[in-house]
XYZ file of C-alpha atoms in Angstrom:
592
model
C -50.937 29.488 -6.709
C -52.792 27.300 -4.754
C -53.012 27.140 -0.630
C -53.135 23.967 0.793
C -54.790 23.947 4.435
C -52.196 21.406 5.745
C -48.581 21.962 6.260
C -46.394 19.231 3.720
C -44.231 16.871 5.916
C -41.499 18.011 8.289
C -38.575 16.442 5.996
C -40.115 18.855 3.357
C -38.862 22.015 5.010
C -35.241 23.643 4.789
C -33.563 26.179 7.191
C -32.402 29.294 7.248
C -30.885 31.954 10.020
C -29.279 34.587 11.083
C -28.092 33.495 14.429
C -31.129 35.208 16.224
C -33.391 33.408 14.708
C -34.327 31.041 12.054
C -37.812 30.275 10.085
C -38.640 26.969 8.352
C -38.979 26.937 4.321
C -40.988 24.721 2.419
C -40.559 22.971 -0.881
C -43.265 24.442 -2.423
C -41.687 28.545 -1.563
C -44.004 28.931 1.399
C -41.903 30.013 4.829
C -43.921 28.574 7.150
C -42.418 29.462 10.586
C -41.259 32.343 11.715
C -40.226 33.499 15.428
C -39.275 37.303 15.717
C -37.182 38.283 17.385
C -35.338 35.541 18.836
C -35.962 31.521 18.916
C -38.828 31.505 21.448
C -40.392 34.691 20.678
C -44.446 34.317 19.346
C -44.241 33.381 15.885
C -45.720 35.851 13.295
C -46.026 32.968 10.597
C -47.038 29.959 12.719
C -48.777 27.769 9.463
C -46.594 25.097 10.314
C -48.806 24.539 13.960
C -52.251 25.309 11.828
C -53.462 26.699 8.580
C -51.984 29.101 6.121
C -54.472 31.680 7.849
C -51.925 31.240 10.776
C -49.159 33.257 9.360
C -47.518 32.364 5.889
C -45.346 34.019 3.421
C -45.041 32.088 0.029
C -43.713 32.958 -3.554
C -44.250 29.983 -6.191
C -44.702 30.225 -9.759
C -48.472 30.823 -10.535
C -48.098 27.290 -12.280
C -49.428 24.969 -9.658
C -47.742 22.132 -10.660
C -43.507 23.169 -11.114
C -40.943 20.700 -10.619
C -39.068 21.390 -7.676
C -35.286 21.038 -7.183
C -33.552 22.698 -3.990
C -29.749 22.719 -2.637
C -28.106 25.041 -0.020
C -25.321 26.942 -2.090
C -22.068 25.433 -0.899
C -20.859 25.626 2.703
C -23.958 28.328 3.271
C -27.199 28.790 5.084
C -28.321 30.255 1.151
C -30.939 28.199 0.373
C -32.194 27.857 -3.883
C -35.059 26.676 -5.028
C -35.489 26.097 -8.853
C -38.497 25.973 -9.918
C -38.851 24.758 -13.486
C -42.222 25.126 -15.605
C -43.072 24.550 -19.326
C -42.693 28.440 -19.544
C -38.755 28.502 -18.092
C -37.110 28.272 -14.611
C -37.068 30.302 -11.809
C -35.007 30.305 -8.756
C -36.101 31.468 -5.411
C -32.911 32.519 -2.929
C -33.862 32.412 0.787
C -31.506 33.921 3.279
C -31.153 35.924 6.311
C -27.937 37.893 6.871
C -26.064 37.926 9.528
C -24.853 40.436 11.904
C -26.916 43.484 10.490
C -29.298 45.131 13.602
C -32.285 43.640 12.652
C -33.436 40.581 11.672
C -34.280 40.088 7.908
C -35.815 37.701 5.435
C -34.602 38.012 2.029
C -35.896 36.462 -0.807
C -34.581 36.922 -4.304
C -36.682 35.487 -7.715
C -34.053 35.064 -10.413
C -35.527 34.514 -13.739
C -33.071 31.920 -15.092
C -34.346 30.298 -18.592
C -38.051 31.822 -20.573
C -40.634 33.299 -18.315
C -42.614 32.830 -15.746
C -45.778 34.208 -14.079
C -45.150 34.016 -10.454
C -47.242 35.191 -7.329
C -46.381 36.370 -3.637
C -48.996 35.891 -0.895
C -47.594 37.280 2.622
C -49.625 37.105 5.570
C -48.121 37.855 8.572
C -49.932 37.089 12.068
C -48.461 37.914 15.125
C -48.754 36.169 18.656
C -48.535 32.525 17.234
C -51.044 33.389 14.364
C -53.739 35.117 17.323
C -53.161 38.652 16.159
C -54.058 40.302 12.740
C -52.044 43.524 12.378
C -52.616 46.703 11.298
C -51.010 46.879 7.442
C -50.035 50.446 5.467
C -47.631 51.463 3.036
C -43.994 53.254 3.948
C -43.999 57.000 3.533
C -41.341 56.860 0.800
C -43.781 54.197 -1.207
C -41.109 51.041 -0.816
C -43.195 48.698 0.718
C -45.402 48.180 3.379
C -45.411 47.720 7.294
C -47.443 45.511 9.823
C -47.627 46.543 13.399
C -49.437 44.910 16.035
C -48.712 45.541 19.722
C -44.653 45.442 20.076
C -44.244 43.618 16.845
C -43.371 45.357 13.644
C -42.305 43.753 10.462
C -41.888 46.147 7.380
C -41.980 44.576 3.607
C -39.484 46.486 1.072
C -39.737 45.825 -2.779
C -39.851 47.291 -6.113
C -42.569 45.418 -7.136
C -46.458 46.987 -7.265
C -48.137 45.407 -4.331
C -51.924 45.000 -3.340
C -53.713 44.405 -0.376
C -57.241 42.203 0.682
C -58.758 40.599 3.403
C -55.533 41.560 5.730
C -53.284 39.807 2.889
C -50.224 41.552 0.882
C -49.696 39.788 -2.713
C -48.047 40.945 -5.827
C -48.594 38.807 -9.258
C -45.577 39.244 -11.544
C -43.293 38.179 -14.536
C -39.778 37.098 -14.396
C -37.681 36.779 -17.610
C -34.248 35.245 -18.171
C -31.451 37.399 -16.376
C -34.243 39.596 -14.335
C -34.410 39.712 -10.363
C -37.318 40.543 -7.960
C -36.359 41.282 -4.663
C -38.269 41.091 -0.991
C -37.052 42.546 2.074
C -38.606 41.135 5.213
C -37.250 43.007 8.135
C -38.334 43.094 11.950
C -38.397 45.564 14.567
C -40.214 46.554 17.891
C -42.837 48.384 17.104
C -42.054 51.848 19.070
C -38.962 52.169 16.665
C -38.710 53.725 13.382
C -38.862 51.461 10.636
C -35.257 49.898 10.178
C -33.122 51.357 7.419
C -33.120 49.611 4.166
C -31.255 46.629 3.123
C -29.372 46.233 -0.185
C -30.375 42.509 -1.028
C -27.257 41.947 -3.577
C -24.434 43.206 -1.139
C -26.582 41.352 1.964
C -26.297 37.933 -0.462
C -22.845 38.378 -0.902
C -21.992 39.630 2.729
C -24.098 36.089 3.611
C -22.202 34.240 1.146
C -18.930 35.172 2.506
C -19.850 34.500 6.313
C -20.838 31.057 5.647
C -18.261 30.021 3.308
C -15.571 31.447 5.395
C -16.754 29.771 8.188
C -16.995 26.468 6.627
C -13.542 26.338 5.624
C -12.576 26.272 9.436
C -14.294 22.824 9.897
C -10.590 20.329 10.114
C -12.789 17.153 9.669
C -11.975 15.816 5.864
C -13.474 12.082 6.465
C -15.176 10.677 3.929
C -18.200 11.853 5.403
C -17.315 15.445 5.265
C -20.350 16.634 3.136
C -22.849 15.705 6.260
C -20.538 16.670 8.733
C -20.571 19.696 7.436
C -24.379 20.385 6.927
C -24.490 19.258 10.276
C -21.960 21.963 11.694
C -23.339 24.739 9.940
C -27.141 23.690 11.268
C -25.506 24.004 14.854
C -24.307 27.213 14.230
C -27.608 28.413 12.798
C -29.151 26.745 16.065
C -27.098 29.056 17.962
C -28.142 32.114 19.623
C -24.689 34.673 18.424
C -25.763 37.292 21.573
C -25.346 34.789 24.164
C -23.410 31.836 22.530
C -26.817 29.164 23.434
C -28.025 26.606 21.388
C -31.356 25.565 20.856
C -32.449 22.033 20.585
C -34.399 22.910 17.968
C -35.978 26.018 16.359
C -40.061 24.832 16.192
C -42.303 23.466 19.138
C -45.012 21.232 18.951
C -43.793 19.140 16.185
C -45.112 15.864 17.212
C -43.061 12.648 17.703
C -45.987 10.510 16.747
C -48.777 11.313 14.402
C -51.871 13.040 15.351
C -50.157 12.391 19.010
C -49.926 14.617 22.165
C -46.301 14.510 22.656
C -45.403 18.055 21.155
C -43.000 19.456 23.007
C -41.584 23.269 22.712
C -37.466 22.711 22.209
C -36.466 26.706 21.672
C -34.083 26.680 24.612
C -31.221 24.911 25.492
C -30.620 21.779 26.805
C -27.657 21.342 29.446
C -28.015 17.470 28.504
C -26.899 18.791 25.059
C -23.900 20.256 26.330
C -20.886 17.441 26.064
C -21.942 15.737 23.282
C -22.335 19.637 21.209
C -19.202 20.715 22.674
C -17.415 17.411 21.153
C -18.916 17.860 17.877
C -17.865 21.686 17.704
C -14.328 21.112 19.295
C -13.141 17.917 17.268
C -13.880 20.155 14.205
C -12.249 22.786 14.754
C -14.372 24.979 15.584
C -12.506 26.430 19.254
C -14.642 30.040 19.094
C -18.424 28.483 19.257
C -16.989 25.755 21.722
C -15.682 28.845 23.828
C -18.657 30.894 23.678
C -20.905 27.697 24.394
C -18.831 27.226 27.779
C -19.517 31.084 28.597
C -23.261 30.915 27.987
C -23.166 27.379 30.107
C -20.673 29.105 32.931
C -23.590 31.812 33.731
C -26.479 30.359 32.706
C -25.678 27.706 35.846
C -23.895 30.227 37.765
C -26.098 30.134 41.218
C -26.610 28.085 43.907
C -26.412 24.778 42.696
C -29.583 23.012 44.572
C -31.631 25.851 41.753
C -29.484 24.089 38.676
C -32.085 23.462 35.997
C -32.153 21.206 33.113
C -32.547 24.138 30.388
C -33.210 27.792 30.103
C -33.817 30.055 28.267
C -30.978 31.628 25.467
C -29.510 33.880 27.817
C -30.003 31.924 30.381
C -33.716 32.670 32.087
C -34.430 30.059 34.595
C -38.648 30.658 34.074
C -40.231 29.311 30.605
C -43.618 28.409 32.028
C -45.258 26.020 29.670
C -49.158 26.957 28.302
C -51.127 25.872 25.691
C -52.040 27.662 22.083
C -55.870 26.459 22.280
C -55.903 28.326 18.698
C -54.105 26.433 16.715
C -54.784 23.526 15.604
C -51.220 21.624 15.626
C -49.428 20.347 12.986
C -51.646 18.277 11.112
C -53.913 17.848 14.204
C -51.532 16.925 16.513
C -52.282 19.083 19.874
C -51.935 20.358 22.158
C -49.810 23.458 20.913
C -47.466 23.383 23.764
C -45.464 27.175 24.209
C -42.788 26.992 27.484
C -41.672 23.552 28.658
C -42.751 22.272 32.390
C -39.786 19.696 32.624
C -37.895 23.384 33.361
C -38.409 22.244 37.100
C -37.830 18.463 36.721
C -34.986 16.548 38.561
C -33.157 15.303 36.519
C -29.508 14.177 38.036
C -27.815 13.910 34.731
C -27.266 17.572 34.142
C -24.643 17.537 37.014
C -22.513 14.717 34.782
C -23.330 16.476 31.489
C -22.018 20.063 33.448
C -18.752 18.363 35.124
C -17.876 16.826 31.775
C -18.483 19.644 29.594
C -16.211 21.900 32.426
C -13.818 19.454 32.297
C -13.621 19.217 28.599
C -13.279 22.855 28.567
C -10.414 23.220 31.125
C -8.441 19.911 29.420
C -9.166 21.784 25.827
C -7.773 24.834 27.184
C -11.113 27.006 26.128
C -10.235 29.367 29.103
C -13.530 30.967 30.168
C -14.543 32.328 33.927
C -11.792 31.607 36.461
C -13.982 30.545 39.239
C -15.434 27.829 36.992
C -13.071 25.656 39.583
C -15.216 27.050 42.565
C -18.947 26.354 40.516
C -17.879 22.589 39.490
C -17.497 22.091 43.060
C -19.998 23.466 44.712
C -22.345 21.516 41.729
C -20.455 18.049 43.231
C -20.896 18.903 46.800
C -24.303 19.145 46.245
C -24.507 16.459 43.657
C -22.897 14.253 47.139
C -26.464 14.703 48.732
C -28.529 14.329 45.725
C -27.393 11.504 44.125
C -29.356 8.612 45.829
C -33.000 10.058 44.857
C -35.002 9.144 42.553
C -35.074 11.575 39.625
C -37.339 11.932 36.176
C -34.724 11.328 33.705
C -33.097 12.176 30.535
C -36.315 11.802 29.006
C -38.064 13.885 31.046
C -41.269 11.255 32.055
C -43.848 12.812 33.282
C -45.247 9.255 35.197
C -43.302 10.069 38.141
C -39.710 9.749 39.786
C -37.711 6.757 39.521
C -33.948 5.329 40.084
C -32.878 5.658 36.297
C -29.807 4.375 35.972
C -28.475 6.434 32.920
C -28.894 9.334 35.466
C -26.851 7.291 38.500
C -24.069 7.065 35.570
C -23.863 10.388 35.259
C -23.286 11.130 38.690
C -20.500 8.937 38.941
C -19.470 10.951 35.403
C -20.078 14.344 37.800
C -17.257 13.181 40.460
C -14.922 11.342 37.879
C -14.856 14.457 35.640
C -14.201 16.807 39.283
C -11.376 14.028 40.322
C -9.779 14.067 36.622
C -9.661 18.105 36.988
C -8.210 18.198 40.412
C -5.744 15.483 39.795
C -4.583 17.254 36.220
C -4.730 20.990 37.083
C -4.052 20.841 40.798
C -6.761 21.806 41.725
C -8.070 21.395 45.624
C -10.903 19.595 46.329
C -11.639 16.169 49.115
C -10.399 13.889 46.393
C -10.307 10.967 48.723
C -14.075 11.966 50.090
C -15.008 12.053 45.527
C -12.444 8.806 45.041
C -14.864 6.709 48.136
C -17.824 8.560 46.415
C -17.475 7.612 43.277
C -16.549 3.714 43.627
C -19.617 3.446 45.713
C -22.127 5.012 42.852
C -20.122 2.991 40.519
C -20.519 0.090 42.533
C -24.496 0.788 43.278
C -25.147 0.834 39.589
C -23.862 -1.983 38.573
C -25.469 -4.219 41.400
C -28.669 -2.827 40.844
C -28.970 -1.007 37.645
C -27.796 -4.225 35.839
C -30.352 -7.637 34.994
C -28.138 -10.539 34.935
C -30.973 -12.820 33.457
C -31.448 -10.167 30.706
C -27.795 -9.754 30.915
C -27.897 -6.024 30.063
C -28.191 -2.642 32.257
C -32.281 -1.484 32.302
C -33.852 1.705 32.411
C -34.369 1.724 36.325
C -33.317 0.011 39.329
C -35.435 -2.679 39.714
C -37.026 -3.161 36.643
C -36.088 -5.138 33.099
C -37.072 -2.106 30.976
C -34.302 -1.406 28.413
C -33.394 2.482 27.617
C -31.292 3.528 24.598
C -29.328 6.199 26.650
C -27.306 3.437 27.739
C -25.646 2.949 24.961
C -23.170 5.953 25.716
C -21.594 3.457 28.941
C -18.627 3.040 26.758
C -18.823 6.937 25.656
C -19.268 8.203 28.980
C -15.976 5.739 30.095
C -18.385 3.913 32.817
C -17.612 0.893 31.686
C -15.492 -0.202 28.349
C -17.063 -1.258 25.143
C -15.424 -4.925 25.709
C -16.962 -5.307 29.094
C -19.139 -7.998 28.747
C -22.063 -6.218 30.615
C -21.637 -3.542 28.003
C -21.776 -5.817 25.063
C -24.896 -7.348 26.787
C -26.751 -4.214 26.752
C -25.866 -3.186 23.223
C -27.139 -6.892 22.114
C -30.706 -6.546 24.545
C -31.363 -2.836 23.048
C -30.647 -4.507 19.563
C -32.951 -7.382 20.462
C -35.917 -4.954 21.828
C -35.639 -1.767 21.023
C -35.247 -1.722 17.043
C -37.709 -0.847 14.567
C -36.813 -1.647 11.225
C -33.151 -1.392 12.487
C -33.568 1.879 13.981
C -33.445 3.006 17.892
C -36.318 3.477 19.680
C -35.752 5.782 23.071
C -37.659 2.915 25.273
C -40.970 0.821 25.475
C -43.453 3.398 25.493
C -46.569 0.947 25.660
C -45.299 0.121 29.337
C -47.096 3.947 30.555
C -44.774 4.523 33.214
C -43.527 7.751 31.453
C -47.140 9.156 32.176
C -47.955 9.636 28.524
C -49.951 7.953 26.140
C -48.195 5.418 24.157
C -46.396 5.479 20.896
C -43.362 7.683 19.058
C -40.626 7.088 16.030
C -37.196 6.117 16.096
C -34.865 8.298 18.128
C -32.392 9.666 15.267
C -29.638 10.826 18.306
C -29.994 7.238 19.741
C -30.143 5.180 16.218
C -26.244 7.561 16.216
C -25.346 6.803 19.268
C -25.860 2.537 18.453
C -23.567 3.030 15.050
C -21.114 4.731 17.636
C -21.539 2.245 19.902
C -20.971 -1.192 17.191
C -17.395 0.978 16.158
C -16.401 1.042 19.493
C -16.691 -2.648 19.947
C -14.708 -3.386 16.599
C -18.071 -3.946 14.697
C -17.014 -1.048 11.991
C -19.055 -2.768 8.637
C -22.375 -2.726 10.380
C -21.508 0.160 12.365
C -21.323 1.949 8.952
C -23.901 0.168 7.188
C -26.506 1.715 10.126
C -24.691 5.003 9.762
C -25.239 5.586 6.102
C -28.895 4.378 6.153
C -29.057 6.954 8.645
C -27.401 9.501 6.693
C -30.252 8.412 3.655
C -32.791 9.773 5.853
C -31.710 12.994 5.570
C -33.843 14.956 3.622
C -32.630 16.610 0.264
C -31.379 19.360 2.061
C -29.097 17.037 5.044
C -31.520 17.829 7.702
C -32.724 15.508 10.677
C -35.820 16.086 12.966
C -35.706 14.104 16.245
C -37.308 11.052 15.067
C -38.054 8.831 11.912
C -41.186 6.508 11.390
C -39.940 3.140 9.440
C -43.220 3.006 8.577
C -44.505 5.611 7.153
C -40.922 7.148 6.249
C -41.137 10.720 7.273
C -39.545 12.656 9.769
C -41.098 13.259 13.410
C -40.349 15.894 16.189
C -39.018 19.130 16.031
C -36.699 20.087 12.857
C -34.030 20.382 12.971
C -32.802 19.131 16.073
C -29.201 19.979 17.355
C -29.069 16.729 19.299
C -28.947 14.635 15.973
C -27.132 16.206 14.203
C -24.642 16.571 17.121
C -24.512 12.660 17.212
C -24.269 12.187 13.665
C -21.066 14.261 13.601
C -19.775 12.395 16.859
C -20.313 8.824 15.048
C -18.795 10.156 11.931
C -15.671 10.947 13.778
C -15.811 7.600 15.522
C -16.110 5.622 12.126
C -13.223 7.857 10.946
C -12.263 8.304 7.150
């Protein structure tokens, strides 16, 4: 077994999770992220942002050159790798059960044809790959544990196991029919190490969860297969405790290569919220749409002139964003960015993205807090004094406030959503006060949001900058997909924004998002354009962009946040929720 210094390609990783957490697999049997205990805790195997120094666990076969073939076992987070040498094959069997009281990595080496000499190498670094611990065997001679400060993470197997240089390996033969077995389990330090875990009854407890769960999903398009990889990566994105859902589960990932836009996504995104709580509810799946309103309904819960644009997964308001000077970023892109400063950002979508979700909730009958009423309200009052300023936008610039128009859209979606809910449920509120309100946003937007020599809606009052998030006008029921304006839009993003037929966010050699230039194709936004041709009776190139977009998918049907046409590999954080949310909204668009 060889260690390569540089982490393979994004698209070369798989996931698995145990709704806590989640760590990052490569191809080649190395897990190569790891945050313990939840999402955004310090990672203890951080080689993804540096070197395999950084934290790595890995078992390969000691041939360095196997052929590698990998699936998730059906409907399951179970990842197999087979690994297949001119001594036999071997398949590795990643997993992490849910629902036991700690946190576990399991990884299972069936011998399946001849045999094979195969190697583990774990070394575990806590604190983002910054702290070595202190390594030394259980009492009962099962294994081993590392402690460093609060961290502890205790290694069970059968298997003889030596130790160098602060490393834990074993070197080892599996035949035909034989099965080694690791137990990776995490606890605060203080604690006694956890109890044991059987591995075979944990596979088939894991087994069970995630088939039974996937046979709730009600969607049986002929897209089902994605839909379905894409549902089961938002439920391993989701935080069980507290019912939140990550963006993503990795930070720092960059969107260009060798570039300094790395942002940290391990919190949760209130722009997320509709377009999740779609995915989840059309379905079928009521319970995480329910418990994504209750983490929502408190995490927001407040005065409203202290809403934020994410938190935290159960719902802290602080994630101050610093920089891990250590590492060396994926590939050399840095800076290694931990927290995420647009926490305090204006942005004036959220209050649209909050009213609709609330409202979807309430029409959906999802139930939740009874004063939800009473917090939509107050969010519009203040949303009434708000609206006109200048704001940083959906995509979070950091160049400075401006009059984005996606974000005056969503206002108007904040009091149309409020007015639909009174008007259905009864509810009281100064309708006629919203009604005046909302014609006049509407009426704002449209006069200055909207270029009639470029004959399309830009990015900001004022300017003749084009932005992909206005492709959800029709989506968002602003304006209909056979409004002309509308159909000018979707044919000036097609004109300016494509790269090798895919969406780009917005021009970012103009510099007025106060970053240098340069980033992929925006996956959520390349969806949201296949959405957006079905909606205006384009459905044969609407589906010929949708399944090139599902052939980027890597082997395992995972999507990072961008593509690059030209090099073809995934960019951003992996896997990110917001994709795969819009791929499952277009599929149910494009129907069967």
């Amino acid at each position: 077994m060889t260690d390569d210094d540089h982490p393979p390609p994004i698209g070369d990783y798989a996931l698995i999770g145990d709704g806590t957490t989640a760590a990052l697999v490569g191809r080649d049997g190395a897990i190569d992220w790891l945050c313990w205990p939840r999402f955004d805790s310090p990672a203890c195997f951080a080689a993804l942002l540096g070197t395999p120094g950084h934290g790595r666990w890995r078992i390969a076969p000691a041939d360095a050159h196997p052929r590698i073939h990998r699936r998730y076992r059906d409907g399951t987070l179970v990842l197999e790798t087979l690994f297949a040498t001119p001594d036999g094959e071997v398949a590795l069997v990643d997993f992490m059960p849910p629902g036991l009281g700690s946190s576990s990595v399991i990884r299972l080496v069936q011998g399946r044809r001849g045999r094979i000499p195969m190697r583990m190498h774990l070394l575990p670094r806590f604190d983002y790959g910054a702290v070595t611990p202190w390594i030394t065997p259980l009492p009962d001679g099962s294994g081993l544990r590392a402690i460093a400060g609060p961290d502890m993470a205790v290694l069970r197997t059968t298997l003889p196991l030596d130790q160098r240089d602060g490393a834990t390996t074993a070197a080892f033969t599996i035949s035909a029919g034989e099965t080694a077995t690791f137990v990776l389990t995490y606890a605060a330090s203080h604690l006694r190490p956890p109890v044991a875990v059987d591995p075979a009854a944990a596979l088939t407890a894991t087994e069970v969860f995630w088939s039974g769960w996937s046979t709730r999903c009600t969607y049986h398009g002929c897209y089902r297969d994605a839909v379905l990889r894409s549902l089961v990566t938002l439920k391993a994105l989701t935080h069980a405790p507290t019912g939140g859902i990550v963006a993503a589960p990795t930070t720092s990932l960059p969107e260009q290569p060798g570039g300094s836009r790395n942002w940290d996504y391990r919190y949760c995104w209130l722009r997320d919220a509709s377009l999740t709580l779609q995915a989840l509810l059309h379905a079928g799946y009521t319970e995480e749409a329910r418990a994504w309103i209750g983490w929502l309904q408190r995490s927001v819960a407040g005065r409203p002139d202290q809403l934020r644009i994410l938190y935290g997964l159960a719902g802290e308001r602080r994630v101050p964003e610093w920089e891990a000077d250590w590492l060396p970023g994926y590939q050399g892109a840095r800076p290694v960015r931990i927290g995420n400063g647009a926490a305090g950002q204006l942005q004036l979508d959220v209050f649209g993205e909050v009213s609709d979700t609330l409202h979807l909730a309430r029409t959906s009958f999802l139930g939740g807090d009874p004063h939800a009423w009473d917090l939509q309200r107050q969010l519009v009052e203040h949303l009434e004094t708000v609206w006109h300023l200048p704001d940083e936008g959906i995509w979070e610039v950091r160049g400075g406030r401006r009059h984005f128009t996606f974000s005056k859209i969503m206002a108007w979606v904040a009091l149309d959503r409020a007015i639909a809910s009174a008007e259905t449920f009864a509810l009281p509120a100064p309708l006629d006060r919203w009604r005046a309100l909302r014609t006049r946003i509407h009426d704002t937007v449209c006069a200055e949001g909207f270029d009639r020599t470029l004959n399309s809606f830009t990015q900001s009052f004022g300017t003749r900058d084009l932005d992909a998030s206005l492709l959800l006008i029709p989506q968002l029921g602003f304006l209909p997909a056979g409004d002309p304006r509308v159909a000018g839009t979707i044919a000036a993003i097609e004109r300016t924004l494509l790269t090798d037929g895919l969406v780009r966010r917005y021009d970012t050699n103009t510099g007025q998002d106060g970053l240098p230039p340069g980033e992929g194709a925006f996956l959520a936004c390349s969806f949201w354009l296949a959405e957006a041709m079905a909606r205006q009776g384009r459905m044969d190139e609407a589906r010929t962009l949708f399944e090139r977009l599902l052939a980027l998918c890597n082997d395992v049907g995972l999507l990072a946040e961008e593509y690059d046409p030209a090099t073809r590999t995934q960019l951003g954080n992996f896997p990110q929720a917001l994709t795969h949310a819009a791929l499952i909204r277009a599929a149910l668009v494009l129907g069967t």
